[in-house]
Amino acid sequence: MASHRRPKQPSRTRVTVLTATAAAAVALSSQAAQADPHQSKKDVKSEVDKLYGEAEQATEKYNGVKEQQEKLQKEVDDLQDKVARGQGELNQLRKGLGAVASGQYRSGSIDPSVQLFLSGDPDTYLEKAATLDQLSGKQADQLKTIADKQRRLAQERAEAAGKIKDLSETRKALGDKKDEIKGKLGKAQELLNTLTAKERAAMQAKEDRADRSNERVNLGDDVPASQRGAAALQAAQGKIGSPYVWGATGPSSFDCSGLTSWAYQQAGQSLPRTSQAQANAGTRISSQSALKPGDLVLFYSDLHHIGLYAGNGQVLHAPKPGAAVRYEPMSNMEFAFGVRV
């Protein structure tokens, strides 16, 4: 394709670099940060970009911890359900054997099976081989079943307790990572507040120009590597202009890996949640020249940023706090490798 026309977007309020960041950041202190007389607008922008990058690194870690938390929660729920069902089954077994024991007690003939039942520890009692000789085959089988069920329940309860402990630790880690992200964004906002209105307007104008560039970007005529990749890219193109929000997976806002996972989901392909995990979702492509539209593109040595290759050296991605989903030259970032899903 020779050029790209931006798909018509639903009406929405433009999210500016200041308002989007303020919405994501924690409440700022009552007093705005004071400008350093020796700090230029260029220095402020460089520091803000650095903080945004650090916030995105923390966001991908947050996404990974959140995914782990969801997995642990399901495991805990399943184990607790299994324990509850097992306890119900054990109660029924005891009830059946108890009826036999009660009848024998009333008749005055208390055999060893009653003692086993009343002991509260059939497993230990059954270890006394001589006792087994005094039981009927049916009674012995019943007691063995109860002992086995008790052992399994004890193991399942211990496993559930361990998972609950892991879940508690994961929730704390999730909260810590969330605070870290908000702290980075809050500090970035404080730095932006040190600029004059004119300087902030100039920075916003640059963001606006980057957003408008989507209307005239030349994507070339590269052929997608697969129908699925083409479908994922098309889905992402329909979200151009949607705001970057950390931890978001669509459909109205996204972080970088949230956009790529959502786009491929629309194409019928499930991807892991984080950029680092998505790096292993297919065949790696080391050369930029070998990329095809729809391929995943990883950036930076720690792989904390990801987008979709759109053609002609352009990547479609959710760039950073305060910016919208858009095309951007890959040369603006440190290329790591591509992935063909």
Short mmCIF file of the C-alpha atoms (twelve columns), coordinates in Angstrom:
data_MODEL
# 
_entry.id   MODEL 
# 
loop_
_atom_site.group_PDB 
_atom_site.id 
_atom_site.type_symbol 
_atom_site.label_atom_id 
_atom_site.label_alt_id 
_atom_site.label_comp_id 
_atom_site.label_asym_id 
_atom_site.label_seq_id 
_atom_site.Cartn_x 
_atom_site.Cartn_y 
_atom_site.Cartn_z 
_atom_site.pdbx_PDB_model_num 
ATOM 1   C CA . MET A 1   0.000   0.000   0.000  1 
ATOM 2   C CA . ALA A 2   1.335   3.425   -0.998 1 
ATOM 3   C CA . SER A 3   0.024   5.421   1.926  1 
ATOM 4   C CA . HIS A 4   -2.231  5.113   4.929  1 
ATOM 5   C CA . ARG A 5   -5.352  7.060   5.721  1 
ATOM 6   C CA . ARG A 6   -6.200  7.132   9.347  1 
ATOM 7   C CA . PRO A 7   -9.421  5.178   10.046 1 
ATOM 8   C CA . LYS A 8   -12.289 7.319   11.213 1 
ATOM 9   C CA . GLN A 9   -12.226 7.409   14.978 1 
ATOM 10  C CA . PRO A 10  -15.165 7.702   17.348 1 
ATOM 11  C CA . SER A 11  -15.577 11.157  18.810 1 
ATOM 12  C CA . ARG A 12  -13.590 11.619  21.987 1 
ATOM 13  C CA . THR A 13  -11.875 14.302  23.983 1 
ATOM 14  C CA . ARG A 14  -8.197  14.567  23.094 1 
ATOM 15  C CA . VAL A 15  -6.057  13.450  25.979 1 
ATOM 16  C CA . THR A 16  -3.191  15.888  26.422 1 
ATOM 17  C CA . VAL A 17  0.245   15.176  27.806 1 
ATOM 18  C CA . LEU A 18  -0.650  17.064  30.958 1 
ATOM 19  C CA . THR A 19  -4.161  15.832  31.682 1 
ATOM 20  C CA . ALA A 20  -3.466  12.172  30.957 1 
ATOM 21  C CA . THR A 21  -0.408  12.166  33.147 1 
ATOM 22  C CA . ALA A 22  -2.237  13.984  35.914 1 
ATOM 23  C CA . ALA A 23  -5.035  11.436  35.778 1 
ATOM 24  C CA . ALA A 24  -2.633  8.534   36.085 1 
ATOM 25  C CA . ALA A 25  -0.358  10.088  38.695 1 
ATOM 26  C CA . VAL A 26  -0.876  10.158  42.417 1 
ATOM 27  C CA . ALA A 27  -2.109  13.379  43.994 1 
ATOM 28  C CA . LEU A 28  0.683   15.891  43.908 1 
ATOM 29  C CA . SER A 29  1.915   17.698  46.970 1 
ATOM 30  C CA . SER A 30  0.161   20.919  47.885 1 
ATOM 31  C CA . GLN A 31  3.111   22.955  46.718 1 
ATOM 32  C CA . ALA A 32  4.323   22.614  43.123 1 
ATOM 33  C CA . ALA A 33  7.958   21.847  42.571 1 
ATOM 34  C CA . GLN A 34  10.116  24.918  42.161 1 
ATOM 35  C CA . ALA A 35  11.951  25.360  38.867 1 
ATOM 36  C CA . ASP A 36  15.678  25.016  38.910 1 
ATOM 37  C CA . PRO A 37  16.999  28.246  37.333 1 
ATOM 38  C CA . HIS A 38  19.789  26.227  35.706 1 
ATOM 39  C CA . GLN A 39  17.432  23.577  34.273 1 
ATOM 40  C CA . SER A 40  16.406  24.258  30.673 1 
ATOM 41  C CA . LYS A 41  13.234  23.134  28.948 1 
ATOM 42  C CA . LYS A 42  15.325  20.539  27.119 1 
ATOM 43  C CA . ASP A 43  16.617  19.184  30.435 1 
ATOM 44  C CA . VAL A 44  13.091  18.972  31.819 1 
ATOM 45  C CA . LYS A 45  11.818  17.120  28.752 1 
ATOM 46  C CA . SER A 46  14.760  14.718  28.908 1 
ATOM 47  C CA . GLU A 47  14.076  13.978  32.578 1 
ATOM 48  C CA . VAL A 48  10.331  13.596  31.974 1 
ATOM 49  C CA . ASP A 49  10.988  11.162  29.114 1 
ATOM 50  C CA . LYS A 50  13.326  9.223   31.399 1 
ATOM 51  C CA . LEU A 51  10.654  9.022   34.087 1 
ATOM 52  C CA . TYR A 52  8.070   7.900   31.535 1 
ATOM 53  C CA . GLY A 53  10.443  5.150   30.431 1 
ATOM 54  C CA . GLU A 54  10.957  4.032   34.023 1 
ATOM 55  C CA . ALA A 55  7.191   4.099   34.594 1 
ATOM 56  C CA . GLU A 56  6.708   1.880   31.554 1 
ATOM 57  C CA . GLN A 57  9.348   -0.561  32.819 1 
ATOM 58  C CA . ALA A 58  7.500   -0.714  36.122 1 
ATOM 59  C CA . THR A 59  4.194   -1.102  34.274 1 
ATOM 60  C CA . GLU A 60  5.353   -4.244  32.477 1 
ATOM 61  C CA . LYS A 61  6.505   -5.687  35.811 1 
ATOM 62  C CA . TYR A 62  3.146   -4.739  37.304 1 
ATOM 63  C CA . ASN A 63  1.372   -6.506  34.429 1 
ATOM 64  C CA . GLY A 64  3.412   -9.646  35.084 1 
ATOM 65  C CA . VAL A 65  2.665   -9.622  38.821 1 
ATOM 66  C CA . LYS A 66  -1.020  -9.006  38.143 1 
ATOM 67  C CA . GLU A 67  -1.122  -11.972 35.780 1 
ATOM 68  C CA . GLN A 68  0.539   -14.098 38.478 1 
ATOM 69  C CA . GLN A 69  -1.979  -12.881 41.052 1 
ATOM 70  C CA . GLU A 70  -4.914  -13.845 38.837 1 
ATOM 71  C CA . LYS A 71  -3.420  -17.299 38.295 1 
ATOM 72  C CA . LEU A 72  -2.830  -17.820 42.024 1 
ATOM 73  C CA . GLN A 73  -6.337  -16.644 42.871 1 
ATOM 74  C CA . LYS A 74  -7.814  -19.236 40.523 1 
ATOM 75  C CA . GLU A 75  -5.606  -21.962 42.004 1 
ATOM 76  C CA . VAL A 76  -6.657  -20.979 45.538 1 
ATOM 77  C CA . ASP A 77  -10.337 -20.953 44.569 1 
ATOM 78  C CA . ASP A 78  -10.037 -24.369 42.921 1 
ATOM 79  C CA . LEU A 79  -8.203  -25.862 45.910 1 
ATOM 80  C CA . GLN A 80  -10.663 -24.463 48.413 1 
ATOM 81  C CA . ASP A 81  -13.540 -25.843 46.362 1 
ATOM 82  C CA . LYS A 82  -11.798 -29.224 46.191 1 
ATOM 83  C CA . VAL A 83  -11.242 -29.241 49.978 1 
ATOM 84  C CA . ALA A 84  -14.886 -28.358 50.610 1 
ATOM 85  C CA . ARG A 85  -16.088 -31.200 48.372 1 
ATOM 86  C CA . GLY A 86  -13.621 -33.612 49.975 1 
ATOM 87  C CA . GLN A 87  -14.777 -32.671 53.458 1 
ATOM 88  C CA . GLY A 88  -18.369 -33.298 52.425 1 
ATOM 89  C CA . GLU A 89  -17.451 -36.727 51.073 1 
ATOM 90  C CA . LEU A 90  -15.551 -37.539 54.277 1 
ATOM 91  C CA . ASN A 91  -18.513 -36.502 56.411 1 
ATOM 92  C CA . GLN A 92  -20.750 -38.838 54.417 1 
ATOM 93  C CA . LEU A 93  -18.303 -41.740 54.874 1 
ATOM 94  C CA . ARG A 94  -18.129 -41.117 58.602 1 
ATOM 95  C CA . LYS A 95  -21.887 -40.863 58.800 1 
ATOM 96  C CA . GLY A 96  -22.288 -44.265 57.140 1 
ATOM 97  C CA . LEU A 97  -19.772 -45.939 59.407 1 
ATOM 98  C CA . GLY A 98  -21.201 -44.126 62.402 1 
ATOM 99  C CA . ALA A 99  -24.586 -45.709 61.834 1 
ATOM 100 C CA . VAL A 100 -22.990 -49.151 62.054 1 
ATOM 101 C CA . ALA A 101 -21.059 -48.182 65.184 1 
ATOM 102 C CA . SER A 102 -24.146 -46.820 66.900 1 
ATOM 103 C CA . GLY A 103 -26.055 -49.997 66.264 1 
ATOM 104 C CA . GLN A 104 -23.273 -52.107 67.702 1 
ATOM 105 C CA . TYR A 105 -23.021 -49.864 70.760 1 
ATOM 106 C CA . ARG A 106 -26.721 -50.222 71.484 1 
ATOM 107 C CA . SER A 107 -26.494 -54.014 71.124 1 
ATOM 108 C CA . GLY A 108 -23.610 -54.108 73.589 1 
ATOM 109 C CA . SER A 109 -21.164 -55.655 71.149 1 
ATOM 110 C CA . ILE A 110 -18.466 -53.059 70.490 1 
ATOM 111 C CA . ASP A 111 -16.041 -54.523 68.007 1 
ATOM 112 C CA . PRO A 112 -12.742 -52.967 66.935 1 
ATOM 113 C CA . SER A 113 -14.406 -51.129 64.040 1 
ATOM 114 C CA . VAL A 114 -16.274 -48.985 66.587 1 
ATOM 115 C CA . GLN A 115 -13.045 -48.236 68.416 1 
ATOM 116 C CA . LEU A 116 -11.423 -47.295 65.119 1 
ATOM 117 C CA . PHE A 117 -14.234 -44.938 64.286 1 
ATOM 118 C CA . LEU A 118 -14.286 -43.312 67.711 1 
ATOM 119 C CA . SER A 119 -10.518 -42.994 67.880 1 
ATOM 120 C CA . GLY A 120 -10.498 -39.975 65.563 1 
ATOM 121 C CA . ASP A 121 -7.349  -41.346 63.924 1 
ATOM 122 C CA . PRO A 122 -8.232  -44.380 61.797 1 
ATOM 123 C CA . ASP A 123 -4.947  -44.216 59.937 1 
ATOM 124 C CA . THR A 124 -2.868  -44.744 63.064 1 
ATOM 125 C CA . TYR A 125 -5.184  -47.423 64.417 1 
ATOM 126 C CA . LEU A 126 -5.094  -49.325 61.147 1 
ATOM 127 C CA . GLU A 127 -1.338  -49.645 61.446 1 
ATOM 128 C CA . LYS A 128 -1.977  -52.230 64.133 1 
ATOM 129 C CA . ALA A 129 -2.169  -55.268 61.907 1 
ATOM 130 C CA . ALA A 130 -3.793  -57.437 64.555 1 
ATOM 131 C CA . THR A 131 -6.837  -55.177 64.555 1 
ATOM 132 C CA . LEU A 132 -7.446  -55.703 60.846 1 
ATOM 133 C CA . ASP A 133 -7.837  -59.417 61.461 1 
ATOM 134 C CA . GLN A 134 -10.808 -58.700 63.712 1 
ATOM 135 C CA . LEU A 135 -12.672 -56.599 61.133 1 
ATOM 136 C CA . SER A 136 -14.959 -57.671 58.368 1 
ATOM 137 C CA . GLY A 137 -13.663 -56.982 54.870 1 
ATOM 138 C CA . LYS A 138 -16.296 -54.301 54.324 1 
ATOM 139 C CA . GLN A 139 -15.507 -52.488 57.581 1 
ATOM 140 C CA . ALA A 140 -11.779 -52.533 56.872 1 
ATOM 141 C CA . ASP A 141 -12.365 -51.096 53.394 1 
ATOM 142 C CA . GLN A 142 -14.553 -48.344 54.829 1 
ATOM 143 C CA . LEU A 143 -11.933 -47.371 57.386 1 
ATOM 144 C CA . LYS A 144 -9.142  -47.393 54.807 1 
ATOM 145 C CA . THR A 145 -11.240 -45.139 52.571 1 
ATOM 146 C CA . ILE A 146 -11.767 -42.708 55.444 1 
ATOM 147 C CA . ALA A 147 -8.057  -42.718 56.335 1 
ATOM 148 C CA . ASP A 148 -7.063  -42.088 52.710 1 
ATOM 149 C CA . LYS A 149 -9.571  -39.262 52.431 1 
ATOM 150 C CA . GLN A 150 -8.212  -37.675 55.615 1 
ATOM 151 C CA . ARG A 151 -4.674  -37.805 54.271 1 
ATOM 152 C CA . ARG A 152 -5.671  -36.221 50.961 1 
ATOM 153 C CA . LEU A 153 -7.613  -33.481 52.708 1 
ATOM 154 C CA . ALA A 154 -4.660  -32.664 54.935 1 
ATOM 155 C CA . GLN A 155 -2.406  -32.395 51.869 1 
ATOM 156 C CA . GLU A 156 -4.901  -30.223 49.997 1 
ATOM 157 C CA . ARG A 157 -5.371  -27.936 52.998 1 
ATOM 158 C CA . ALA A 158 -1.595  -27.528 53.308 1 
ATOM 159 C CA . GLU A 159 -1.316  -26.783 49.592 1 
ATOM 160 C CA . ALA A 160 -4.128  -24.242 49.794 1 
ATOM 161 C CA . ALA A 161 -2.484  -22.558 52.786 1 
ATOM 162 C CA . GLY A 162 0.769   -22.241 50.820 1 
ATOM 163 C CA . LYS A 163 -1.032  -20.759 47.819 1 
ATOM 164 C CA . ILE A 164 -2.874  -18.282 50.033 1 
ATOM 165 C CA . LYS A 165 0.477   -17.162 51.495 1 
ATOM 166 C CA . ASP A 166 1.890   -16.738 47.961 1 
ATOM 167 C CA . LEU A 167 -1.216  -14.802 46.963 1 
ATOM 168 C CA . SER A 168 -0.845  -12.444 49.916 1 
ATOM 169 C CA . GLU A 169 2.796   -11.766 49.021 1 
ATOM 170 C CA . THR A 170 1.870   -11.217 45.376 1 
ATOM 171 C CA . ARG A 171 -0.824  -8.712  46.327 1 
ATOM 172 C CA . LYS A 172 1.726   -6.767  48.347 1 
ATOM 173 C CA . ALA A 173 4.179   -6.799  45.423 1 
ATOM 174 C CA . LEU A 174 1.392   -5.586  43.152 1 
ATOM 175 C CA . GLY A 175 0.640   -2.687  45.482 1 
ATOM 176 C CA . ASP A 176 4.322   -1.760  45.729 1 
ATOM 177 C CA . LYS A 177 4.705   -1.753  41.937 1 
ATOM 178 C CA . LYS A 178 1.558   0.333   41.573 1 
ATOM 179 C CA . ASP A 179 2.936   2.891   44.018 1 
ATOM 180 C CA . GLU A 180 6.219   2.964   42.086 1 
ATOM 181 C CA . ILE A 181 4.436   3.719   38.814 1 
ATOM 182 C CA . LYS A 182 2.330   6.455   40.353 1 
ATOM 183 C CA . GLY A 183 5.414   7.938   41.982 1 
ATOM 184 C CA . LYS A 184 7.255   8.131   38.639 1 
ATOM 185 C CA . LEU A 185 4.269   9.741   36.935 1 
ATOM 186 C CA . GLY A 186 3.764   12.125  39.833 1 
ATOM 187 C CA . LYS A 187 7.390   13.261  39.669 1 
ATOM 188 C CA . ALA A 188 7.109   13.746  35.910 1 
ATOM 189 C CA . GLN A 189 4.047   15.945  36.424 1 
ATOM 190 C CA . GLU A 190 5.880   18.008  39.010 1 
ATOM 191 C CA . LEU A 191 8.669   18.615  36.519 1 
ATOM 192 C CA . LEU A 192 6.163   19.631  33.856 1 
ATOM 193 C CA . ASN A 193 4.657   22.063  36.324 1 
ATOM 194 C CA . THR A 194 8.009   23.892  36.523 1 
ATOM 195 C CA . LEU A 195 7.695   24.930  32.864 1 
ATOM 196 C CA . THR A 196 6.041   28.122  31.778 1 
ATOM 197 C CA . ALA A 197 2.691   28.033  30.009 1 
ATOM 198 C CA . LYS A 198 4.467   28.820  26.744 1 
ATOM 199 C CA . GLU A 199 6.927   25.958  27.206 1 
ATOM 200 C CA . ARG A 200 4.146   23.509  28.045 1 
ATOM 201 C CA . ALA A 201 2.227   24.654  24.969 1 
ATOM 202 C CA . ALA A 202 5.295   24.003  22.812 1 
ATOM 203 C CA . MET A 203 5.633   20.467  24.201 1 
ATOM 204 C CA . GLN A 204 1.934   19.830  23.628 1 
ATOM 205 C CA . ALA A 205 2.200   21.114  20.064 1 
ATOM 206 C CA . LYS A 206 4.938   18.570  19.408 1 
ATOM 207 C CA . GLU A 207 2.698   15.767  20.687 1 
ATOM 208 C CA . ASP A 208 -0.147  17.052  18.512 1 
ATOM 209 C CA . ARG A 209 2.090   16.997  15.456 1 
ATOM 210 C CA . ALA A 210 3.092   13.400  16.246 1 
ATOM 211 C CA . ASP A 211 -0.579  12.417  16.488 1 
ATOM 212 C CA . ARG A 212 -1.484  14.204  13.247 1 
ATOM 213 C CA . SER A 213 1.345   12.438  11.420 1 
ATOM 214 C CA . ASN A 214 -0.860  9.322   11.374 1 
ATOM 215 C CA . GLU A 215 -2.966  10.960  8.688  1 
ATOM 216 C CA . ARG A 216 -0.127  11.114  6.185  1 
ATOM 217 C CA . VAL A 217 2.251   8.327   7.190  1 
ATOM 218 C CA . ASN A 218 3.589   6.258   4.305  1 
ATOM 219 C CA . LEU A 219 3.487   2.547   5.143  1 
ATOM 220 C CA . GLY A 220 4.863   1.344   1.838  1 
ATOM 221 C CA . ASP A 221 3.562   -1.775  0.130  1 
ATOM 222 C CA . ASP A 222 4.983   -4.558  2.331  1 
ATOM 223 C CA . VAL A 223 2.924   -7.754  2.317  1 
ATOM 224 C CA . PRO A 224 1.953   -9.067  5.798  1 
ATOM 225 C CA . ALA A 225 3.599   -12.326 6.834  1 
ATOM 226 C CA . SER A 226 0.216   -13.914 7.591  1 
ATOM 227 C CA . GLN A 227 -3.518  -13.251 7.545  1 
ATOM 228 C CA . ARG A 228 -3.508  -13.301 11.338 1 
ATOM 229 C CA . GLY A 229 -0.762  -10.671 11.487 1 
ATOM 230 C CA . ALA A 230 -2.661  -8.540  8.981  1 
ATOM 231 C CA . ALA A 231 -5.854  -8.869  11.058 1 
ATOM 232 C CA . ALA A 232 -4.030  -7.890  14.261 1 
ATOM 233 C CA . LEU A 233 -2.523  -4.810  12.596 1 
ATOM 234 C CA . GLN A 234 -5.895  -3.819  11.197 1 
ATOM 235 C CA . ALA A 235 -7.471  -4.126  14.648 1 
ATOM 236 C CA . ALA A 236 -4.747  -1.935  16.168 1 
ATOM 237 C CA . GLN A 237 -5.172  0.630   13.380 1 
ATOM 238 C CA . GLY A 238 -8.782  0.973   14.449 1 
ATOM 239 C CA . LYS A 239 -7.521  2.128   17.863 1 
ATOM 240 C CA . ILE A 240 -5.305  4.965   16.610 1 
ATOM 241 C CA . GLY A 241 -5.932  7.941   18.873 1 
ATOM 242 C CA . SER A 242 -6.812  5.868   21.962 1 
ATOM 243 C CA . PRO A 243 -4.928  7.073   25.062 1 
ATOM 244 C CA . TYR A 244 -2.027  5.301   26.754 1 
ATOM 245 C CA . VAL A 245 -3.038  4.217   30.256 1 
ATOM 246 C CA . TRP A 246 -0.720  2.004   32.273 1 
ATOM 247 C CA . GLY A 247 -2.109  -1.458  32.960 1 
ATOM 248 C CA . ALA A 248 -4.875  -1.033  30.357 1 
ATOM 249 C CA . THR A 249 -5.739  -3.760  27.841 1 
ATOM 250 C CA . GLY A 250 -8.486  -2.033  25.880 1 
ATOM 251 C CA . PRO A 251 -10.796 -1.560  24.290 1 
ATOM 252 C CA . SER A 252 -10.729 2.199   24.945 1 
ATOM 253 C CA . SER A 253 -7.191  2.619   26.360 1 
ATOM 254 C CA . PHE A 254 -3.966  0.636   26.323 1 
ATOM 255 C CA . ASP A 255 -0.419  0.288   27.520 1 
ATOM 256 C CA . CYS A 256 2.131   -1.035  25.023 1 
ATOM 257 C CA . SER A 257 1.687   -4.778  25.614 1 
ATOM 258 C CA . GLY A 258 -2.002  -4.257  26.254 1 
ATOM 259 C CA . LEU A 259 -2.397  -3.000  22.680 1 
ATOM 260 C CA . THR A 260 -0.492  -5.883  21.070 1 
ATOM 261 C CA . SER A 261 -2.262  -8.569  23.126 1 
ATOM 262 C CA . TRP A 262 -5.665  -6.988  22.412 1 
ATOM 263 C CA . ALA A 263 -4.937  -6.695  18.676 1 
ATOM 264 C CA . TYR A 264 -3.932  -10.335 18.353 1 
ATOM 265 C CA . GLN A 265 -6.897  -11.410 20.432 1 
ATOM 266 C CA . GLN A 266 -9.143  -9.783  17.806 1 
ATOM 267 C CA . ALA A 267 -7.297  -11.894 15.229 1 
ATOM 268 C CA . GLY A 268 -8.034  -15.078 17.180 1 
ATOM 269 C CA . GLN A 269 -4.597  -15.467 18.776 1 
ATOM 270 C CA . SER A 270 -3.954  -15.350 22.519 1 
ATOM 271 C CA . LEU A 271 -0.710  -13.670 23.608 1 
ATOM 272 C CA . PRO A 272 0.891   -13.456 27.066 1 
ATOM 273 C CA . ARG A 273 0.280   -10.231 28.964 1 
ATOM 274 C CA . THR A 274 3.746   -8.657  29.174 1 
ATOM 275 C CA . SER A 275 6.157   -7.477  26.500 1 
ATOM 276 C CA . GLN A 276 8.889   -9.790  27.854 1 
ATOM 277 C CA . ALA A 277 6.587   -12.809 27.629 1 
ATOM 278 C CA . GLN A 278 5.318   -11.816 24.176 1 
ATOM 279 C CA . ALA A 279 8.953   -11.851 23.045 1 
ATOM 280 C CA . ASN A 280 8.665   -15.671 23.122 1 
ATOM 281 C CA . ALA A 281 5.332   -15.850 21.302 1 
ATOM 282 C CA . GLY A 282 6.797   -16.795 17.942 1 
ATOM 283 C CA . THR A 283 9.858   -16.840 15.705 1 
ATOM 284 C CA . ARG A 284 12.437  -14.147 16.427 1 
ATOM 285 C CA . ILE A 285 13.531  -11.831 13.654 1 
ATOM 286 C CA . SER A 286 16.861  -10.151 14.233 1 
ATOM 287 C CA . SER A 287 16.930  -7.937  11.129 1 
ATOM 288 C CA . GLN A 288 14.655  -4.921  10.766 1 
ATOM 289 C CA . SER A 289 14.650  -5.414  7.003  1 
ATOM 290 C CA . ALA A 290 13.044  -8.845  7.440  1 
ATOM 291 C CA . LEU A 291 10.042  -7.509  9.364  1 
ATOM 292 C CA . LYS A 292 6.564   -7.800  7.861  1 
ATOM 293 C CA . PRO A 293 3.377   -5.887  8.778  1 
ATOM 294 C CA . GLY A 294 1.763   -7.450  11.830 1 
ATOM 295 C CA . ASP A 295 5.035   -8.691  13.353 1 
ATOM 296 C CA . LEU A 296 5.680   -7.782  16.988 1 
ATOM 297 C CA . VAL A 297 8.600   -5.408  17.532 1 
ATOM 298 C CA . LEU A 298 10.506  -5.343  20.838 1 
ATOM 299 C CA . PHE A 299 12.546  -2.349  21.986 1 
ATOM 300 C CA . TYR A 300 15.334  -1.737  24.510 1 
ATOM 301 C CA . SER A 301 17.619  -4.272  26.148 1 
ATOM 302 C CA . ASP A 302 15.105  -5.230  28.853 1 
ATOM 303 C CA . LEU A 303 12.288  -5.528  26.266 1 
ATOM 304 C CA . HIS A 304 10.017  -3.205  28.233 1 
ATOM 305 C CA . HIS A 305 8.359   -1.750  25.121 1 
ATOM 306 C CA . ILE A 306 6.531   -3.453  22.251 1 
ATOM 307 C CA . GLY A 307 4.510   -2.509  19.180 1 
ATOM 308 C CA . LEU A 308 3.277   -3.829  15.838 1 
ATOM 309 C CA . TYR A 309 5.326   -3.402  12.702 1 
ATOM 310 C CA . ALA A 310 3.209   -1.416  10.241 1 
ATOM 311 C CA . GLY A 311 5.532   -1.241  7.221  1 
ATOM 312 C CA . ASN A 312 8.151   1.113   5.801  1 
ATOM 313 C CA . GLY A 313 10.065  1.348   9.085  1 
ATOM 314 C CA . GLN A 314 6.991   2.421   11.057 1 
ATOM 315 C CA . VAL A 315 5.711   0.849   14.277 1 
ATOM 316 C CA . LEU A 316 2.144   1.195   15.559 1 
ATOM 317 C CA . HIS A 317 2.193   1.355   19.340 1 
ATOM 318 C CA . ALA A 318 0.914   2.854   22.574 1 
ATOM 319 C CA . PRO A 319 3.954   5.079   23.201 1 
ATOM 320 C CA . LYS A 320 3.902   6.516   26.728 1 
ATOM 321 C CA . PRO A 321 1.797   8.328   29.319 1 
ATOM 322 C CA . GLY A 322 0.142   11.379  27.822 1 
ATOM 323 C CA . ALA A 323 0.329   10.084  24.248 1 
ATOM 324 C CA . ALA A 324 -2.153  8.273   22.041 1 
ATOM 325 C CA . VAL A 325 -1.856  5.084   19.998 1 
ATOM 326 C CA . ARG A 326 -0.023  6.134   16.832 1 
ATOM 327 C CA . TYR A 327 2.580   5.334   14.214 1 
ATOM 328 C CA . GLU A 328 6.174   6.238   14.910 1 
ATOM 329 C CA . PRO A 329 9.475   5.644   13.115 1 
ATOM 330 C CA . MET A 330 11.264  2.651   14.638 1 
ATOM 331 C CA . SER A 331 14.457  4.705   14.515 1 
ATOM 332 C CA . ASN A 332 13.129  6.774   17.434 1 
ATOM 333 C CA . MET A 333 13.681  3.812   19.758 1 
ATOM 334 C CA . GLU A 334 16.321  1.167   20.473 1 
ATOM 335 C CA . PHE A 335 15.354  -1.855  18.361 1 
ATOM 336 C CA . ALA A 336 15.882  -5.272  19.999 1 
ATOM 337 C CA . PHE A 337 14.248  -7.776  17.623 1 
ATOM 338 C CA . GLY A 338 10.973  -8.724  15.997 1 
ATOM 339 C CA . VAL A 339 8.674   -11.689 16.608 1 
ATOM 340 C CA . ARG A 340 6.514   -13.374 13.995 1 
ATOM 341 C CA . VAL A 341 3.563   -14.860 15.842 1 
# 
